[in-house]
CSV table of C-alpha atoms and ligand atoms in Angstrom, one decimal:
chain,number,residue,atom,x,y,z
A,1,MET,CA,-38.0,-82.5,-77.6
A,2,THR,CA,-34.4,-81.4,-77.8
A,3,LYS,CA,-31.7,-83.2,-79.8
A,4,TYR,CA,-28.6,-82.2,-77.7
A,5,ASP,CA,-28.0,-82.8,-74.0
A,6,PHE,CA,-26.5,-79.7,-72.4
A,7,ASN,CA,-27.2,-81.1,-69.0
A,8,GLN,CA,-24.4,-83.6,-69.3
A,9,VAL,CA,-21.6,-82.9,-66.8
A,10,ILE,CA,-18.3,-83.6,-68.5
A,11,PRO,CA,-15.3,-83.4,-66.1
A,12,ARG,CA,-12.7,-81.0,-67.4
A,13,LYS,CA,-10.1,-81.4,-64.7
A,14,ASN,CA,-6.7,-82.5,-65.9
A,15,THR,CA,-7.4,-81.7,-69.5
A,16,ASN,CA,-5.1,-78.6,-69.4
A,17,SER,CA,-8.2,-76.5,-69.3
A,18,TYR,CA,-7.5,-72.9,-68.6
A,19,LYS,CA,-10.9,-72.5,-66.9
A,20,TRP,CA,-10.7,-75.6,-64.7
A,21,ASP,CA,-7.0,-76.5,-64.2
A,22,ILE,CA,-5.8,-73.0,-63.1
A,23,VAL,CA,-7.7,-73.4,-59.8
A,24,ALA,CA,-7.7,-75.9,-57.0
A,25,ASP,CA,-9.9,-79.0,-57.3
A,26,ASP,CA,-12.5,-77.7,-54.9
A,27,ILE,CA,-13.3,-74.5,-56.8
A,28,ILE,CA,-16.3,-74.2,-59.2
A,29,PRO,CA,-15.1,-72.0,-62.0
A,30,LEU,CA,-17.7,-69.6,-63.5
A,31,TRP,CA,-15.2,-67.2,-64.9
A,32,VAL,CA,-13.4,-67.2,-68.3
A,33,ALA,CA,-15.6,-67.2,-71.3
A,34,ASP,CA,-15.5,-70.8,-72.5
A,35,MET,CA,-18.2,-73.4,-72.1
A,36,ASP,CA,-18.5,-76.7,-70.3
A,37,PHE,CA,-20.5,-78.3,-73.1
A,38,GLU,CA,-19.3,-80.8,-75.6
A,39,VAL,CA,-19.1,-79.4,-79.1
A,40,ALA,CA,-21.7,-80.2,-81.8
A,41,PRO,CA,-21.3,-83.8,-82.9
A,42,GLU,CA,-20.6,-82.6,-86.4
A,43,ILE,CA,-17.6,-80.7,-85.2
A,44,LYS,CA,-16.3,-83.6,-83.2
A,45,GLN,CA,-16.7,-85.9,-86.1
A,46,ALA,CA,-14.9,-83.5,-88.5
A,47,ILE,CA,-11.9,-83.3,-86.1
A,48,ILE,CA,-11.8,-87.1,-85.6
A,49,GLU,CA,-11.7,-87.6,-89.4
A,50,ARG,CA,-8.9,-85.0,-89.7
A,51,ALA,CA,-7.0,-86.5,-86.8
A,52,ASN,CA,-7.3,-90.0,-88.3
A,53,HIS,CA,-5.2,-88.9,-91.2
A,54,GLY,CA,-2.3,-88.7,-88.8
A,55,ILE,CA,-0.2,-86.0,-90.5
A,56,PHE,CA,-0.5,-82.4,-89.3
A,57,GLY,CA,1.9,-80.3,-91.4
A,58,TYR,CA,1.7,-76.7,-92.5
A,59,THR,CA,-1.8,-76.0,-93.7
A,60,LEU,CA,-3.5,-74.3,-96.6
A,61,VAL,CA,-7.0,-72.7,-96.3
A,62,PRO,CA,-9.2,-74.2,-99.0
A,63,ASP,CA,-11.8,-72.3,-101.1
A,64,SER,CA,-14.5,-74.2,-99.2
A,65,TYR,CA,-13.4,-72.5,-96.0
A,66,TYR,CA,-14.4,-69.1,-97.4
A,67,GLU,CA,-17.6,-70.6,-98.8
A,68,SER,CA,-18.6,-71.8,-95.4
A,69,ILE,CA,-18.2,-68.4,-93.9
A,70,ILE,CA,-20.0,-66.6,-96.7
A,71,GLN,CA,-23.0,-69.0,-96.7
A,72,TRP,CA,-23.4,-68.9,-92.9
A,73,PHE,CA,-23.5,-65.2,-92.7
A,74,LYS,CA,-25.7,-64.9,-95.7
A,75,ASN,CA,-28.2,-67.5,-94.6
A,76,ARG,CA,-28.2,-66.8,-90.9
A,77,HIS,CA,-27.6,-63.1,-90.6
A,78,ASN,CA,-28.5,-61.7,-94.1
A,79,TRP,CA,-25.0,-60.3,-94.6
A,80,SER,CA,-23.2,-60.7,-97.9
A,81,ILE,CA,-19.5,-61.0,-97.5
A,82,ASP,CA,-17.1,-60.6,-100.4
A,83,ARG,CA,-14.6,-63.5,-100.4
A,84,ASN,CA,-11.7,-61.1,-101.0
A,85,SER,CA,-12.4,-59.2,-97.9
A,86,ILE,CA,-11.7,-62.2,-95.6
A,87,ILE,CA,-8.4,-62.6,-93.8
A,88,TYR,CA,-8.0,-65.6,-91.6
A,89,THR,CA,-5.9,-65.5,-88.4
A,90,SER,CA,-5.4,-67.3,-85.1
A,91,GLY,CA,-7.7,-65.4,-82.8
A,92,VAL,CA,-9.9,-62.3,-82.4
A,93,VAL,CA,-7.5,-60.7,-79.8
A,94,PRO,CA,-4.5,-61.1,-82.1
A,95,ALA,CA,-6.7,-59.6,-84.8
A,96,ILE,CA,-7.6,-56.6,-82.7
A,97,SER,CA,-3.9,-55.9,-81.9
A,98,ALA,CA,-2.9,-56.3,-85.6
A,99,THR,CA,-5.7,-54.1,-86.8
A,100,ILE,CA,-4.9,-51.4,-84.4
A,101,LYS,CA,-1.2,-51.7,-85.4
A,102,ALA,CA,-2.2,-51.4,-89.0
A,103,LEU,CA,-4.6,-48.5,-88.8
A,104,ALA,CA,-3.5,-46.3,-85.8
A,105,MET,CA,-0.3,-44.5,-85.0
A,106,PRO,CA,1.2,-44.8,-81.5
A,107,GLY,CA,-0.2,-42.0,-79.4
A,108,GLU,CA,-3.6,-41.9,-81.1
A,109,ASN,CA,-6.8,-42.7,-79.1
A,110,VAL,CA,-8.9,-45.8,-79.4
A,111,LEU,CA,-12.4,-45.3,-78.1
A,112,VAL,CA,-14.1,-48.1,-76.2
A,113,GLN,CA,-17.4,-48.4,-74.4
A,114,THR,CA,-16.8,-49.4,-70.8
A,115,PRO,CA,-17.3,-51.7,-69.0
A,116,VAL,CA,-15.9,-53.8,-71.7
A,117,TYR,CA,-13.9,-57.0,-72.4
A,118,ASN,CA,-10.6,-56.6,-70.6
A,119,CYS,CA,-8.3,-57.6,-73.5
A,120,PHE,CA,-9.4,-54.5,-75.4
A,121,PHE,CA,-7.4,-52.5,-72.9
A,122,SER,CA,-4.2,-54.5,-73.3
A,123,SER,CA,-4.5,-54.7,-77.1
A,124,ILE,CA,-4.8,-50.9,-77.3
A,125,ARG,CA,-1.9,-50.2,-74.9
A,126,ASN,CA,0.4,-52.8,-76.5
A,127,GLN,CA,0.2,-50.8,-79.7
A,128,GLY,CA,1.2,-47.6,-78.0
A,129,CYS,CA,-2.3,-46.1,-78.3
A,130,SER,CA,-4.4,-44.5,-75.5
A,131,ILE,CA,-7.6,-45.8,-74.2
A,132,ILE,CA,-10.5,-43.4,-74.3
A,133,GLU,CA,-13.7,-44.4,-72.6
A,134,ASN,CA,-17.3,-43.7,-73.6
A,135,GLU,CA,-18.9,-45.1,-70.4
A,136,LEU,CA,-22.2,-46.9,-71.0
A,137,ILE,CA,-25.1,-45.6,-69.0
A,138,ARG,CA,-26.9,-48.0,-66.6
A,139,GLU,CA,-30.6,-47.6,-66.9
A,140,GLY,CA,-32.7,-49.9,-64.8
A,141,ASP,CA,-31.7,-53.5,-65.7
A,142,THR,CA,-29.9,-52.5,-68.9
A,143,TYR,CA,-27.4,-50.1,-70.5
A,144,LYS,CA,-27.6,-47.4,-73.1
A,145,ILE,CA,-25.1,-45.3,-75.0
A,146,ASN,CA,-24.2,-41.8,-74.0
A,147,PHE,CA,-24.2,-40.5,-77.6
A,148,GLU,CA,-23.3,-36.9,-76.5
A,149,ASP,CA,-20.2,-38.2,-74.8
A,150,PHE,CA,-19.5,-40.6,-77.7
A,151,GLU,CA,-19.5,-37.7,-80.2
A,152,LYS,CA,-17.3,-35.5,-77.9
A,153,LYS,CA,-14.8,-38.3,-77.7
A,154,CYS,CA,-14.9,-38.9,-81.5
A,155,ALA,CA,-14.4,-35.2,-82.1
A,156,ASP,CA,-11.0,-35.3,-80.4
A,157,GLU,CA,-8.6,-35.3,-83.3
A,158,LYS,CA,-6.4,-37.9,-81.6
A,159,THR,CA,-9.3,-40.4,-81.7
A,160,THR,CA,-8.9,-42.5,-84.9
A,161,ILE,CA,-10.4,-45.8,-84.0
A,162,PHE,CA,-13.6,-46.9,-82.2
A,163,LEU,CA,-13.4,-50.5,-80.9
A,164,LEU,CA,-16.9,-51.8,-80.7
A,165,CYS,CA,-18.1,-55.0,-79.0
A,166,ASN,CA,-21.2,-56.2,-80.8
A,167,PRO,CA,-22.9,-58.0,-78.9
A,168,HIS,CA,-21.3,-56.5,-75.8
A,169,ASN,CA,-19.3,-58.3,-73.2
A,170,PRO,CA,-20.0,-57.9,-70.2
A,171,THR,CA,-23.2,-55.9,-70.3
A,172,GLY,CA,-25.0,-58.4,-72.5
A,173,ARG,CA,-26.4,-55.7,-74.8
A,174,VAL,CA,-27.1,-56.7,-78.4
A,175,TRP,CA,-26.9,-53.4,-80.2
A,176,THR,CA,-29.8,-52.4,-82.4
A,177,LYS,CA,-29.5,-51.4,-86.0
A,178,ASP,CA,-30.4,-47.8,-85.0
A,179,GLU,CA,-27.7,-47.7,-82.3
A,180,LEU,CA,-25.1,-49.1,-84.7
A,181,GLU,CA,-26.1,-46.7,-87.5
A,182,ARG,CA,-25.9,-43.7,-85.2
A,183,MET,CA,-22.5,-44.7,-83.9
A,184,ASN,CA,-21.2,-45.1,-87.4
A,185,SER,CA,-22.6,-41.8,-88.6
A,186,ILE,CA,-20.8,-40.0,-85.8
A,187,CYS,CA,-17.6,-41.9,-86.5
A,188,LEU,CA,-17.9,-41.0,-90.2
A,189,LYS,CA,-18.3,-37.3,-89.4
A,190,TYR,CA,-15.0,-37.3,-87.6
A,191,GLY,CA,-13.1,-39.8,-89.7
A,192,VAL,CA,-13.0,-42.5,-87.0
A,193,LYS,CA,-12.7,-46.1,-88.2
A,194,VAL,CA,-14.8,-48.8,-86.6
A,195,ILE,CA,-13.3,-52.1,-85.5
A,196,SER,CA,-16.3,-54.3,-84.5
A,197,ASP,CA,-15.5,-57.4,-82.4
A,198,GLU,CA,-18.5,-59.7,-83.2
A,199,ILE,CA,-17.2,-62.9,-81.6
A,200,HIS,CA,-20.4,-63.2,-79.5
A,201,CYS,CA,-22.7,-62.8,-82.5
A,202,GLU,CA,-24.3,-66.3,-82.4
A,203,LEU,CA,-25.1,-66.0,-78.7
A,204,VAL,CA,-28.4,-64.1,-78.8
A,205,MET,CA,-31.3,-64.6,-76.5
A,206,PRO,CA,-34.9,-65.1,-77.6
A,207,GLY,CA,-36.5,-61.9,-78.8
A,208,TYR,CA,-33.2,-60.2,-79.8
A,209,SER,CA,-31.4,-60.2,-83.1
A,210,TYR,CA,-27.8,-59.6,-84.0
A,211,THR,CA,-27.0,-57.0,-86.7
A,212,PRO,CA,-23.6,-57.4,-88.4
A,213,PHE,CA,-22.2,-53.9,-88.3
A,214,ALA,CA,-21.1,-54.1,-92.0
A,215,SER,CA,-24.5,-55.4,-93.2
A,216,ILE,CA,-26.3,-52.1,-92.3
A,217,SER,CA,-25.3,-49.9,-95.2
A,218,ASP,CA,-22.4,-49.2,-97.6
A,219,GLU,CA,-21.3,-46.5,-95.2
A,220,CYS,CA,-21.0,-49.0,-92.4
A,221,LYS,CA,-19.3,-51.6,-94.6
A,222,ASN,CA,-16.7,-49.1,-95.9
A,223,ASN,CA,-15.9,-47.7,-92.5
A,224,SER,CA,-15.5,-50.9,-90.6
A,225,ILE,CA,-13.3,-53.9,-90.0
A,226,ILE,CA,-15.3,-56.9,-88.6
A,227,LEU,CA,-13.7,-59.5,-86.4
A,228,ASN,CA,-15.5,-62.8,-85.9
A,229,SER,CA,-15.0,-66.4,-85.1
A,230,PRO,CA,-17.1,-69.5,-84.4
A,231,SER,CA,-14.8,-70.1,-81.4
A,232,LYS,CA,-17.0,-68.6,-78.6
A,233,ALA,CA,-20.4,-69.9,-79.6
A,234,PHE,CA,-19.2,-73.4,-80.8
A,235,ASN,CA,-16.7,-73.8,-77.9
A,236,ILE,CA,-13.6,-74.2,-80.0
A,237,ALA,CA,-11.5,-71.4,-78.6
A,238,GLY,CA,-8.5,-73.7,-78.1
A,239,LEU,CA,-8.4,-74.4,-81.9
A,240,GLN,CA,-7.4,-70.8,-82.6
A,241,ILE,CA,-9.3,-69.7,-85.7
A,242,ALA,CA,-10.8,-66.3,-86.5
A,243,ASN,CA,-11.5,-64.0,-89.4
A,244,ILE,CA,-11.0,-60.3,-90.2
A,245,ILE,CA,-13.5,-59.0,-92.7
A,246,CYS,CA,-12.4,-55.7,-94.3
A,247,GLU,CA,-13.9,-54.4,-97.5
A,248,ASN,CA,-11.6,-51.4,-97.8
A,249,THR,CA,-8.7,-52.5,-100.0
A,250,VAL,CA,-6.2,-50.0,-98.6
A,251,TRP,CA,-6.9,-50.9,-95.0
A,252,ARG,CA,-7.0,-54.6,-95.8
A,253,ARG,CA,-3.5,-54.4,-97.4
A,254,ARG,CA,-2.2,-52.8,-94.2
A,255,ILE,CA,-3.9,-55.3,-92.0
A,256,ASN,CA,-2.4,-58.1,-94.1
A,257,ARG,CA,1.0,-56.7,-93.5
A,258,ALA,CA,0.4,-56.4,-89.8
A,259,ILE,CA,-0.8,-60.0,-89.6
A,260,ASN,CA,2.4,-61.1,-91.3
A,261,ILE,CA,4.6,-58.9,-89.1
A,262,PHE,CA,2.9,-60.3,-86.0
A,263,GLU,CA,3.4,-63.8,-87.5
A,264,ILE,CA,-0.2,-64.7,-86.9
A,265,CYS,CA,-0.9,-65.6,-90.6
A,266,ASP,CA,-0.9,-69.4,-90.0
A,267,VAL,CA,-3.8,-71.4,-88.7
A,268,ASN,CA,-4.0,-75.1,-87.7
A,269,PRO,CA,-5.7,-77.9,-89.6
A,270,PHE,CA,-8.2,-78.6,-86.8
A,271,GLY,CA,-9.4,-75.0,-86.7
A,272,ILE,CA,-10.2,-75.0,-90.3
A,273,VAL,CA,-12.3,-78.2,-90.3
A,274,ALA,CA,-14.0,-77.2,-87.0
A,275,LEU,CA,-15.0,-73.8,-88.5
A,276,GLN,CA,-16.4,-75.4,-91.6
A,277,ALA,CA,-18.3,-78.1,-89.6
A,278,ALA,CA,-19.7,-75.3,-87.4
A,279,TYR,CA,-20.8,-73.0,-90.2
A,280,ASN,CA,-22.0,-75.8,-92.5
A,281,LYS,CA,-23.9,-77.9,-90.0
A,282,GLY,CA,-24.1,-76.1,-86.6
A,283,GLY,CA,-27.3,-74.0,-86.9
A,284,GLU,CA,-29.6,-76.4,-85.0
A,285,TRP,CA,-27.0,-76.9,-82.2
A,286,ILE,CA,-26.6,-73.2,-81.7
A,287,ASP,CA,-30.4,-72.7,-81.6
A,288,GLU,CA,-30.6,-75.3,-78.8
A,289,LEU,CA,-27.6,-73.9,-77.0
A,290,ASN,CA,-29.1,-70.4,-76.9
A,291,GLN,CA,-32.3,-71.8,-75.5
A,292,TYR,CA,-30.3,-73.6,-72.8
A,293,ILE,CA,-28.3,-70.5,-71.9
A,294,TYR,CA,-31.5,-68.5,-71.7
A,295,GLU,CA,-32.9,-71.0,-69.3
A,296,ASN,CA,-29.7,-70.8,-67.2
A,297,TYR,CA,-30.1,-67.1,-67.1
A,298,LEU,CA,-33.8,-67.4,-66.0
A,299,TYR,CA,-32.6,-69.9,-63.4
A,300,LEU,CA,-30.0,-67.5,-62.1
A,301,LYS,CA,-32.5,-64.6,-62.0
A,302,LYS,CA,-35.0,-66.6,-60.0
A,303,PHE,CA,-32.3,-67.9,-57.7
A,304,ILE,CA,-31.0,-64.4,-57.0
A,305,LEU,CA,-34.5,-63.0,-56.5
A,306,GLU,CA,-35.2,-65.7,-53.9
A,307,GLU,CA,-31.8,-65.9,-52.1
A,308,LEU,CA,-30.2,-62.5,-52.7
A,309,PRO,CA,-33.0,-60.1,-53.4
A,310,GLN,CA,-30.9,-57.0,-53.1
A,311,VAL,CA,-28.7,-58.1,-56.0
A,312,GLU,CA,-29.7,-56.8,-59.4
A,313,VAL,CA,-29.4,-58.9,-62.5
A,314,ILE,CA,-28.7,-57.0,-65.7
A,315,LYS,CA,-30.9,-58.1,-68.7
A,316,LEU,CA,-29.2,-60.7,-70.9
A,317,GLU,CA,-29.8,-60.0,-74.5
A,318,GLY,CA,-26.7,-61.8,-75.8
A,319,THR,CA,-23.5,-63.6,-74.8
A,320,TYR,CA,-23.5,-66.2,-72.0
A,321,LEU,CA,-22.2,-63.9,-69.4
A,322,ALA,CA,-24.5,-62.7,-66.6
A,323,TRP,CA,-23.6,-59.3,-65.2
A,324,ILE,CA,-24.9,-58.7,-61.7
A,325,ASP,CA,-24.9,-55.5,-59.5
A,326,ILE,CA,-23.8,-56.1,-55.9
A,327,MET,CA,-23.6,-52.5,-54.9
A,328,CYS,CA,-26.1,-52.9,-52.1
A,329,PHE,CA,-23.5,-54.7,-50.0
A,330,GLU,CA,-21.0,-51.9,-49.8
A,331,LEU,CA,-18.4,-54.6,-50.7
A,332,SER,CA,-16.1,-53.8,-53.5
A,333,SER,CA,-16.1,-56.1,-56.6
A,334,ASP,CA,-12.5,-57.2,-55.8
A,335,GLU,CA,-13.4,-57.9,-52.2
A,336,ALA,CA,-16.4,-59.9,-53.3
A,337,TYR,CA,-14.3,-61.8,-55.8
A,338,ASN,CA,-11.7,-62.7,-53.2
A,339,GLU,CA,-14.2,-63.8,-50.6
A,340,LEU,CA,-16.1,-65.9,-53.1
A,341,LEU,CA,-12.9,-67.5,-54.2
A,342,ASN,CA,-11.2,-68.1,-50.9
A,343,ASP,CA,-14.2,-68.7,-48.6
A,344,GLY,CA,-16.9,-69.7,-51.1
A,345,LYS,CA,-14.8,-71.8,-53.4
A,346,VAL,CA,-16.4,-70.3,-56.5
A,347,LEU,CA,-14.5,-68.3,-59.1
A,348,VAL,CA,-16.3,-65.5,-60.9
A,349,ASN,CA,-14.9,-62.3,-62.6
A,350,SER,CA,-14.7,-59.0,-60.7
A,351,GLY,CA,-16.4,-56.2,-62.5
A,352,THR,CA,-13.3,-54.0,-62.2
A,353,LEU,CA,-11.5,-56.1,-64.8
A,354,TYR,CA,-13.8,-54.5,-67.4
A,355,GLY,CA,-13.5,-50.9,-66.2
A,356,LYS,CA,-12.1,-49.7,-62.9
A,357,LYS,CA,-14.9,-47.2,-62.4
A,358,SER,CA,-17.7,-48.6,-64.7
A,359,GLY,CA,-17.2,-52.2,-63.5
A,360,GLU,CA,-17.0,-51.4,-59.8
A,361,GLY,CA,-20.0,-52.9,-57.9
A,362,TYR,CA,-20.5,-55.7,-60.5
A,363,LEU,CA,-19.6,-59.4,-60.9
A,364,ARG,CA,-19.6,-61.4,-64.1
A,365,ILE,CA,-20.8,-65.0,-64.0
A,366,ASN,CA,-20.3,-67.5,-66.8
A,367,LEU,CA,-23.7,-69.2,-67.6
A,368,ALA,CA,-22.3,-71.7,-70.2
A,369,CYS,CA,-22.3,-74.8,-68.0
A,370,PRO,CA,-24.7,-77.6,-67.1
A,371,ARG,CA,-27.5,-76.3,-64.8
A,372,GLU,CA,-26.2,-78.6,-62.1
A,373,THR,CA,-22.8,-76.8,-62.1
A,374,LEU,CA,-24.5,-73.4,-62.2
A,375,LYS,CA,-26.7,-74.3,-59.3
A,376,LYS,CA,-23.7,-75.4,-57.1
A,377,GLY,CA,-21.9,-72.2,-58.0
A,378,LEU,CA,-24.9,-70.1,-57.1
A,379,ILE,CA,-25.4,-71.8,-53.8
A,380,ARG,CA,-21.8,-71.0,-52.9
A,381,ILE,CA,-22.3,-67.4,-54.0
A,382,ALA,CA,-25.5,-67.0,-51.9
A,383,ARG,CA,-23.7,-68.5,-48.9
A,384,ILE,CA,-21.0,-65.8,-49.0
A,385,LEU,CA,-23.0,-62.8,-50.1
A,386,GLY,CA,-25.9,-63.8,-47.9
A,387,GLN,CA,-23.8,-63.1,-44.8
A,388,TYR,CA,-23.7,-59.4,-45.9
A,389,ILE,CA,-27.5,-59.3,-46.3
A,390,GLU,CA,-27.9,-60.3,-42.7
A,391,GLU,CA,-25.2,-57.8,-41.5
A,392,GLU,CA,-26.6,-55.0,-43.6
A,393,SER,CA,-30.2,-55.6,-42.6
A,394,ARG,CA,-29.2,-55.6,-39.0
A,395,MET,CA,-27.7,-52.2,-39.7
A,396,GLY,CA,-30.9,-51.1,-41.4
A,397,CYS,CA,-29.6,-51.3,-45.0
A,398,PRO,CA,-32.3,-50.1,-47.4
A,399,MET,CA,-33.7,-52.9,-49.5
B,1,LIG,C1,-15.3,-59.7,-76.9
B,1,LIG,C2,-14.3,-60.7,-77.0
B,1,LIG,N1,-13.4,-60.7,-78.0
B,1,LIG,C3,-12.4,-61.7,-78.1
B,1,LIG,C4,-12.4,-62.7,-77.2
B,1,LIG,C5,-11.3,-63.7,-77.3
B,1,LIG,O1,-11.0,-64.0,-78.7
B,1,LIG,P1,-9.9,-65.0,-79.1
B,1,LIG,O2,-9.9,-66.2,-78.1
B,1,LIG,O3,-10.3,-65.4,-80.5
B,1,LIG,O4,-8.6,-64.3,-79.1
B,1,LIG,C6,-13.3,-62.8,-76.2
B,1,LIG,C7,-13.3,-63.8,-75.2
B,1,LIG,O5,-13.9,-63.9,-74.2
B,1,LIG,C8,-14.3,-61.8,-76.1
B,1,LIG,O6,-15.2,-61.8,-75.1
C-alpha cells in the first residue's frame, strides 16, 4: 500500500513551466529534468506556512538549515558533514561555474566524462577553461570508465579539475565506491581537484547505492568539492537552493569569494523552508518516488522491447532519465529529435547535447511523469521510429 499518488496527472500548462510552456499545446514534453509530480505534502505545507506570513524580504539562513543538511546526509547516506564546510547558493550550475572560477585559471583543462550533462560544457567554457573528455565506454547495456585514458588526461599538466557527475546524467550510472576511489587516487597523483555534482544522489534504483564522494576517505574529502541540492529529487528546482560542501579551508575561501563576485550568495525564503522540509521529513516520499520511477523504467523497457525491439535501453541505476540507443535506424540523434518533435509531437533530448560524438545515436527520455503521460509519449515515439523499422527491415537491416 503506497502513501503517495504519483499517478495523478496535474496539468502544468500555463504555469510558466519551462518544461511544458516552451512547447505548443499538442506536444508531450519528456525532456528537461524536472518532474510532473506534486511535491511531498510536507514541502507544500512548509511553503504555504511561509507564504501565509506575507512578507518576503532579504533572508538569513538559520542554524536549523545546516542541521537539516547534516542530519539527512548522516542518517541517509552515512556521510558526516562539518557545518563550516557548507556554502549555500542558488543552484548547482551557478555553483559549478563559481567553483571553476575559484579554483582554475583560464586556459586550464577541466576533465569531464562524456556523454555528460550539457551545462558542464558551458560552465567550463564560460570560465575560459578548456573541456577535455574522458569518454565513457559503452559495454552491453551499461557504461564503464576508461581508466587508462582518464589517467592520461589527468597527467596533462593543464588539467587541474575533474568535474564528476555522481550519479551520472545521462548514462544512469551510480558510481561504485571502488570506481570513485580509483578516480580520486589518479586525481591525487596528478594534483587534480575533484568537483563532484551530486544533484541526482537521492534518485537511485533498487539494488544500487549512492556513495557521497567525500564520505569515502579523508583523501577524497580533502581533494573534493561536493555540490548538491534537494531540487532534482524533491522537484523544487524553481526555488533555487543548492549547497557547496568544501572541507578544504583555502579552497572554500576562494569559492566564497567567487560566490560573492558572481552575486549568487543570496537565496530565497521558500528555498530554505523547502530544503528543510525535504531533508527533515521527505525520506518516505523519496523511497516511494524511486519505486515509481523504477516501475516507469520497467514499463519503458517492456514497451520498447515489444514495439521497437531494435532499440537498446541502457540500464538505469540512478536518475530519472532513460538513455536509449537508436543506432540501428541509421538516423542521427538530431534527425530523430526533430522528427519526434515535428511529426510525433513528443519532445525528448537528442543525445548529441551531452557529447557530439559520445551522445550520437542516443536519445534521453524523462521518466519522471505519471505512467499515463509516459505511455502517451512512448506511443508517439513508437509511431515515428516504427516507420524506420519497417523501412530498414524491407532493406534487410540486421536485427
Ligand atoms: C548533473 C546536473 N547538475 C545540475 C543540474 C541543474 O542544477 P541547478 O538547477 O541547481 O542549477 C542538473 C539538471 O538537470 C543536472 O542534471
